[in-house]
XYZ file of N, CA, C and O in Angstrom:
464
model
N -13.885 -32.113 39.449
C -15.044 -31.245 39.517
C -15.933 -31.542 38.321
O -15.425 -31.718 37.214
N -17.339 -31.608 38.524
C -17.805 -32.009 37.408
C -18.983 -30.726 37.009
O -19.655 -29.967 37.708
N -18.865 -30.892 35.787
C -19.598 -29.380 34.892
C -21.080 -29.817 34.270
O -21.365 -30.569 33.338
N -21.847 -29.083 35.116
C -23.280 -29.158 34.261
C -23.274 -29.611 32.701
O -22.338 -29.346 31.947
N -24.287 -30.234 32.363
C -23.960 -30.999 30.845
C -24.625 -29.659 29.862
O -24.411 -29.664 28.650
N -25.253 -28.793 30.362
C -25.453 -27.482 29.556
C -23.983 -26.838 29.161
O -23.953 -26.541 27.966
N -22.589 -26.509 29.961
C -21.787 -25.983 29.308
C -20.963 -26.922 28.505
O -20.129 -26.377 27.783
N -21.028 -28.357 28.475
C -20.591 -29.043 27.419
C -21.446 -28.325 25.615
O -20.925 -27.886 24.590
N -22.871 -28.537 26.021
C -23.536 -27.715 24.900
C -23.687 -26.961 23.960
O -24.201 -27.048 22.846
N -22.978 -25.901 24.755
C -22.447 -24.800 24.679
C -20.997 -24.332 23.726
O -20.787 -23.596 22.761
N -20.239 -25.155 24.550
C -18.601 -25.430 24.164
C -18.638 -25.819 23.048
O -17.874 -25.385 22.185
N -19.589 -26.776 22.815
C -18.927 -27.646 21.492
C -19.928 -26.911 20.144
O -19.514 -27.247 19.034
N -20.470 -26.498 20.137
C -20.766 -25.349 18.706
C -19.953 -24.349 18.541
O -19.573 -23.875 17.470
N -19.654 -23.988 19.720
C -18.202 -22.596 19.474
C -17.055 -23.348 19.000
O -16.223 -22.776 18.297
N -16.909 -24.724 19.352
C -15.356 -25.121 18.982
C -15.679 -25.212 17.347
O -14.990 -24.618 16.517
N -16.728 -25.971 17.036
C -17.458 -26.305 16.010
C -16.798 -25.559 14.581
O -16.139 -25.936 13.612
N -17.550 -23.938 15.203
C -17.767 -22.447 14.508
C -16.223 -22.441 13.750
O -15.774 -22.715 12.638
N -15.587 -21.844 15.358
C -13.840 -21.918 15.613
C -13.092 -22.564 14.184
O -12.431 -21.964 13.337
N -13.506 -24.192 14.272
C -12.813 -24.867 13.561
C -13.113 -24.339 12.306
O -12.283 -23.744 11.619
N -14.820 -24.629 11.829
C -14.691 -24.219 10.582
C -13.857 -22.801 10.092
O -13.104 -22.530 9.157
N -14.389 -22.101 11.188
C -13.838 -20.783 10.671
C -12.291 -20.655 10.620
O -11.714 -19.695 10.110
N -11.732 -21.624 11.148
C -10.190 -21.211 10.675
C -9.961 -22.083 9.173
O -9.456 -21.569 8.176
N -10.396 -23.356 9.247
C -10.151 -24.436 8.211
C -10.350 -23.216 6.576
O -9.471 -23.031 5.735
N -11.675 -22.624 6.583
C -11.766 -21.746 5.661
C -11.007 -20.641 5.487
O -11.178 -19.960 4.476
N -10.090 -20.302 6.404
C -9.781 -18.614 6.426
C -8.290 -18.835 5.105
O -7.724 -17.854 4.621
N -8.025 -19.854 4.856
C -7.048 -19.558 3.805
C -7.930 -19.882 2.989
O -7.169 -20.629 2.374
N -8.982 -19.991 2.375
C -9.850 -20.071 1.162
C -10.301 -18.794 0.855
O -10.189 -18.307 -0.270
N -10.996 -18.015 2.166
C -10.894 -16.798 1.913
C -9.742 -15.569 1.478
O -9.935 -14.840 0.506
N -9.033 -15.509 1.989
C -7.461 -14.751 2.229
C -6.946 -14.793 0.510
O -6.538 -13.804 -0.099
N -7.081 -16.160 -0.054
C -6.592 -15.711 -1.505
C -5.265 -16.435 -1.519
O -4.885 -17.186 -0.620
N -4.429 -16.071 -2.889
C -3.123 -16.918 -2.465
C -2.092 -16.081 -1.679
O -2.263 -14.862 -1.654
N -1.296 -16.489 -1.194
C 0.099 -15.989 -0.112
C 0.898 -15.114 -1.353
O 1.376 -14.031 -1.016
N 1.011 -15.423 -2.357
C 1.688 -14.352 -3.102
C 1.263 -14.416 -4.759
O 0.809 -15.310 -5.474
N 1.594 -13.204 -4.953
C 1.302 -12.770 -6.503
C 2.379 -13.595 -7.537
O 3.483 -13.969 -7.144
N 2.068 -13.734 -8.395
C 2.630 -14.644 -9.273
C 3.150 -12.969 -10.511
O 2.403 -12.320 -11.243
N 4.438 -12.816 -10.290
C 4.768 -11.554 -11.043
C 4.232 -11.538 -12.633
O 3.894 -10.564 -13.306
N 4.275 -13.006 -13.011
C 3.674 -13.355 -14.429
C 2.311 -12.706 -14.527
O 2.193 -11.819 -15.372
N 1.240 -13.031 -13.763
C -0.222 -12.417 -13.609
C -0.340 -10.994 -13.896
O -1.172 -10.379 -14.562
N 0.872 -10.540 -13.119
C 0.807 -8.685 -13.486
C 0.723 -8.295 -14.669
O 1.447 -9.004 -15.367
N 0.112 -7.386 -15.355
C 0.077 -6.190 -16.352
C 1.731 -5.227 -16.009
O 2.240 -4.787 -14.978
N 2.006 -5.229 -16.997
C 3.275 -4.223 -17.277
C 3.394 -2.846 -16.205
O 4.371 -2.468 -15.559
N 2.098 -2.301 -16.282
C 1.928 -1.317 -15.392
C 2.008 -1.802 -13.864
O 2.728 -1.360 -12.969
N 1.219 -2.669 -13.829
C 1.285 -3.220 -12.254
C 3.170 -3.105 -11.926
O 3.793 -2.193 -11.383
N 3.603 -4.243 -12.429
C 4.699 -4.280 -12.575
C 5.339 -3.047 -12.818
O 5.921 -3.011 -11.734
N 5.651 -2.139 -13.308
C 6.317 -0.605 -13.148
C 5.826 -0.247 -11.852
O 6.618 0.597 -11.433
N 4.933 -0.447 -10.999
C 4.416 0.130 -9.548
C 4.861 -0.708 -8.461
O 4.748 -0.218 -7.337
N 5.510 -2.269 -8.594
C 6.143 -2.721 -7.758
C 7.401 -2.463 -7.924
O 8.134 -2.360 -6.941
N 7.893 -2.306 -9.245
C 9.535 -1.801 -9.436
C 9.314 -0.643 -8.776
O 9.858 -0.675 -7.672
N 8.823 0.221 -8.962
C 9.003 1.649 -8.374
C 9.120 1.438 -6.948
O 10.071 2.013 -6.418
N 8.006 0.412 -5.855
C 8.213 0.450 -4.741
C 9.483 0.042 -4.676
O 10.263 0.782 -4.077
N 9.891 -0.956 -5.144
C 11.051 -1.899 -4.920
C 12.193 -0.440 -5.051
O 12.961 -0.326 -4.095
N 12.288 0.439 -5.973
C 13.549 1.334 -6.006
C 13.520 1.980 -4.540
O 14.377 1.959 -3.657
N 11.995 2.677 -4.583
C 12.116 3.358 -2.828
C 12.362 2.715 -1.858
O 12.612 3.289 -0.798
N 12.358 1.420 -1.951
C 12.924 0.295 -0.416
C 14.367 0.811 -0.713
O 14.793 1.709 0.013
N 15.196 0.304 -1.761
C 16.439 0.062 -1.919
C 16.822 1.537 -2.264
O 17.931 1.550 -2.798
N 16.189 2.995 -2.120
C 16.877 4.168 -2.528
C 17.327 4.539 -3.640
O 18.077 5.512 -3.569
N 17.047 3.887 -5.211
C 17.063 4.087 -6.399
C 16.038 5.143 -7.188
O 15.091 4.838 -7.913
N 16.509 6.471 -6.831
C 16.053 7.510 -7.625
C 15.670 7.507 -9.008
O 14.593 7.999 -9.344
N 16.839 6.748 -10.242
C 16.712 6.952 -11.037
C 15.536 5.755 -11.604
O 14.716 5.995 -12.490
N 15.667 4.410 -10.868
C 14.532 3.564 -11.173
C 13.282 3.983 -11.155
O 12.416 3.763 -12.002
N 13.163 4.865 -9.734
C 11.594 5.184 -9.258
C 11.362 6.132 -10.157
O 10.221 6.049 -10.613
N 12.240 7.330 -10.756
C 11.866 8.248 -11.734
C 11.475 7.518 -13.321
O 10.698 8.082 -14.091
N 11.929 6.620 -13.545
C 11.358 5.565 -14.545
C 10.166 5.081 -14.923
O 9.407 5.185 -15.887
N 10.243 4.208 -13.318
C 8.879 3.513 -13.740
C 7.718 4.832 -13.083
O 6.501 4.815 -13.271
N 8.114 5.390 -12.675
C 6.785 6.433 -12.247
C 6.241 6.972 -13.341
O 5.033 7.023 -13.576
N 7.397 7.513 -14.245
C 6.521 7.685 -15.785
C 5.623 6.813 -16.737
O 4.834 6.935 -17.673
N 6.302 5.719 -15.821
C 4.857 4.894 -16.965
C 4.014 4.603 -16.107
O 3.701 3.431 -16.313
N 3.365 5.077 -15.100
C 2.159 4.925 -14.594
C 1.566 6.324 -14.610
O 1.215 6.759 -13.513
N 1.444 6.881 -15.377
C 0.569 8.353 -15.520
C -1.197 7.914 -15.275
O -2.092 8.624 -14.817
N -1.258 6.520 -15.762
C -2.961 6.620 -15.632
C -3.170 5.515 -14.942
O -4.087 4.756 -15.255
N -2.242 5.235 -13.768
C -2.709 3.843 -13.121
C -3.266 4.744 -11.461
O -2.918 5.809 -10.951
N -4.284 3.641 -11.041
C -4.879 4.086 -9.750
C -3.909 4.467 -8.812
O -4.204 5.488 -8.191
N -3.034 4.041 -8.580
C -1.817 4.082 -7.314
C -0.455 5.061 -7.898
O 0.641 5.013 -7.339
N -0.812 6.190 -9.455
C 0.282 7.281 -9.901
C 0.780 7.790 -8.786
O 1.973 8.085 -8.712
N 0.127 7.919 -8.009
C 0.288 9.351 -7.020
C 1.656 8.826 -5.900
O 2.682 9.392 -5.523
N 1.278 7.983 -5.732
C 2.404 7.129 -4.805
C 3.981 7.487 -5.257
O 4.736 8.280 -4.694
N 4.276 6.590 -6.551
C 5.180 6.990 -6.904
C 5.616 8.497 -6.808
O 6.658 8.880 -6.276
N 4.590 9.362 -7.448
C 4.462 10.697 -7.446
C 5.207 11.183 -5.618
O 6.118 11.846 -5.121
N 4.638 10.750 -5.424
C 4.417 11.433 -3.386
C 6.097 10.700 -3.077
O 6.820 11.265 -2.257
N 6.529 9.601 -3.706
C 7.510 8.907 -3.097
C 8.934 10.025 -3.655
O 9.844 10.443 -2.939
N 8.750 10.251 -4.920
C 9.675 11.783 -5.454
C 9.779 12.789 -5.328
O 10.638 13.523 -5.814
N 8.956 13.034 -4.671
C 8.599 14.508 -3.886
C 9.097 14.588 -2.689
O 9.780 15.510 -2.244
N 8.684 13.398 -2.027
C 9.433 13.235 -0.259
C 10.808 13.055 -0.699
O 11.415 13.346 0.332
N 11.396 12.860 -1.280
C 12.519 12.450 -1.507
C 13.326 14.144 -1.915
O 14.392 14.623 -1.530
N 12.368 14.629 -2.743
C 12.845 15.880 -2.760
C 12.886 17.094 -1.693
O 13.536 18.139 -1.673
N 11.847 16.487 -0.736
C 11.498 17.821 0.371
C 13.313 17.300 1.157
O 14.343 17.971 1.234
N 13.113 16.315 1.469
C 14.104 16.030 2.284
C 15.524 16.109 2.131
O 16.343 15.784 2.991
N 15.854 16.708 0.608
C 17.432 17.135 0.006
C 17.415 18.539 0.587
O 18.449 19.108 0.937
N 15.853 19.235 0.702
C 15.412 20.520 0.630
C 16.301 20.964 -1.167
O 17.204 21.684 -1.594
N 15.603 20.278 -1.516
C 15.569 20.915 -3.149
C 15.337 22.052 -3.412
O 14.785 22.510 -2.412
N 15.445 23.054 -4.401
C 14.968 24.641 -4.282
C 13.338 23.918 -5.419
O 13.140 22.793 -5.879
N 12.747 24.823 -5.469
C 11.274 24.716 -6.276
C 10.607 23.685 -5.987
O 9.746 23.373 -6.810
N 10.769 22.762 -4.679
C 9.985 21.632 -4.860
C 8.847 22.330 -3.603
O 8.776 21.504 -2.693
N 8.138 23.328 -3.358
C 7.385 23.965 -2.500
C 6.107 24.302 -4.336
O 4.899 24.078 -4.263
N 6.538 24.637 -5.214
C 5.510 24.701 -6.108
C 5.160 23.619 -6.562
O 4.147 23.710 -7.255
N 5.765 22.149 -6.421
C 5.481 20.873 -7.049
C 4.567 20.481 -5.990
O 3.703 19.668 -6.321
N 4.575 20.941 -4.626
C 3.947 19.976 -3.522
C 2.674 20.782 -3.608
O 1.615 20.199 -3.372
N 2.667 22.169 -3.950
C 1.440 22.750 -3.673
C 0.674 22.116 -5.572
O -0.557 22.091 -5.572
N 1.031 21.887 -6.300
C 0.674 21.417 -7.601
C -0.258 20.071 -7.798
O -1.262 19.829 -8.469
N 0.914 18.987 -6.495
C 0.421 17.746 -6.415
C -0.585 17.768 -4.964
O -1.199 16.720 -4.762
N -0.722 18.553 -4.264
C -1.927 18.772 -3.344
C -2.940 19.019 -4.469
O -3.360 17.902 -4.768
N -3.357 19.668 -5.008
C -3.968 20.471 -5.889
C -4.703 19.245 -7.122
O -5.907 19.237 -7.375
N -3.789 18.373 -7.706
C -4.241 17.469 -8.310
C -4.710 15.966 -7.650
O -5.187 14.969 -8.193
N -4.402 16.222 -6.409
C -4.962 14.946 -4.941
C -5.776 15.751 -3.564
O -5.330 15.568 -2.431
N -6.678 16.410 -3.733
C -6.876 17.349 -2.874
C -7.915 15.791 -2.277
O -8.349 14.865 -2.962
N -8.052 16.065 -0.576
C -8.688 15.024 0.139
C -8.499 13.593 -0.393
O -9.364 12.864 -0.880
N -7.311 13.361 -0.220
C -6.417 11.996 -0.253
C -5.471 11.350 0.600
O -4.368 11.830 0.865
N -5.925 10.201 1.052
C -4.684 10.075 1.979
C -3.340 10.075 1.678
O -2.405 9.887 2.456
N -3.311 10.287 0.558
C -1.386 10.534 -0.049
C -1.220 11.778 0.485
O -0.190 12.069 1.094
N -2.301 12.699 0.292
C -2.075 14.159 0.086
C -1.922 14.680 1.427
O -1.310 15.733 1.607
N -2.487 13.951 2.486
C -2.263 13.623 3.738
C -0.999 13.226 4.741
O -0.690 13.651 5.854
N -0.561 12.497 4.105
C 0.998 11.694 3.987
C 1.957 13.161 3.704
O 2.521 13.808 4.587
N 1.956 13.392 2.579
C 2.894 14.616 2.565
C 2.576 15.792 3.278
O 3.581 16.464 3.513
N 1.606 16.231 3.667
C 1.109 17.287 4.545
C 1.818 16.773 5.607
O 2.831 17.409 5.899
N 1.606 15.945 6.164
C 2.346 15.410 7.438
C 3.799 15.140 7.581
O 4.377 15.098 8.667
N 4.612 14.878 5.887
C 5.987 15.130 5.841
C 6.465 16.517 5.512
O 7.671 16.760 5.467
């Protein structure tokens, strides 16, 4: 079957586009992983901390959560000790959640625990 020479035309700037646009998309994207060296100390206390809540280490995540008091992503850790506490059903942790609503009010963390 033979195809009008207009949708050849056509085809081949989209493949064109296509190509470039994938050839670039790892130039854009950045590198595949963080080099732990690059991190700041703090950074680093906020991946240890995730790393304790994967693996269930209370006393790690209570660690490094203290040394992020003034990093953008505190609250996380924060929200990750708290869920951890709703779910022992701890006694007093109903004044910590209404405390940390209160200091994250319209946040999606604050959101997250509303919903746990």
């Amino acid at each position: 079957m033979k195809r009008p020479l207009s949708v050849y035309r056509l085809a081949l700037p989209i493949a064109l586009v296509a190509t470039a646009a994938l050839a670039a998309a790892p130039a854009l994207a950045g590198p595949a992983s963080v080099n732990p060296a690059d991190l700041s100390a703090v950074d680093q206390a906020f991946i240890n901390a995730r790393e304790a809540v994967r693996i269930g280490d209370r006393e790690r995540l209570t660690q490094n959560a203290a040394r992020l008091v003034r990093h953008p992503l505190a609250a996380y850790p924060e929200y990750w000790l708290l869920l951890g506490r709703i779910r022992s059903a701890e006694p007093n942790v109903t004044a910590d959640v209404t405390q940390f609503m209160r200091r994250h009010p319209d946040t999606y963390i604050a959101d997250r625990l509303r919903l746990d």
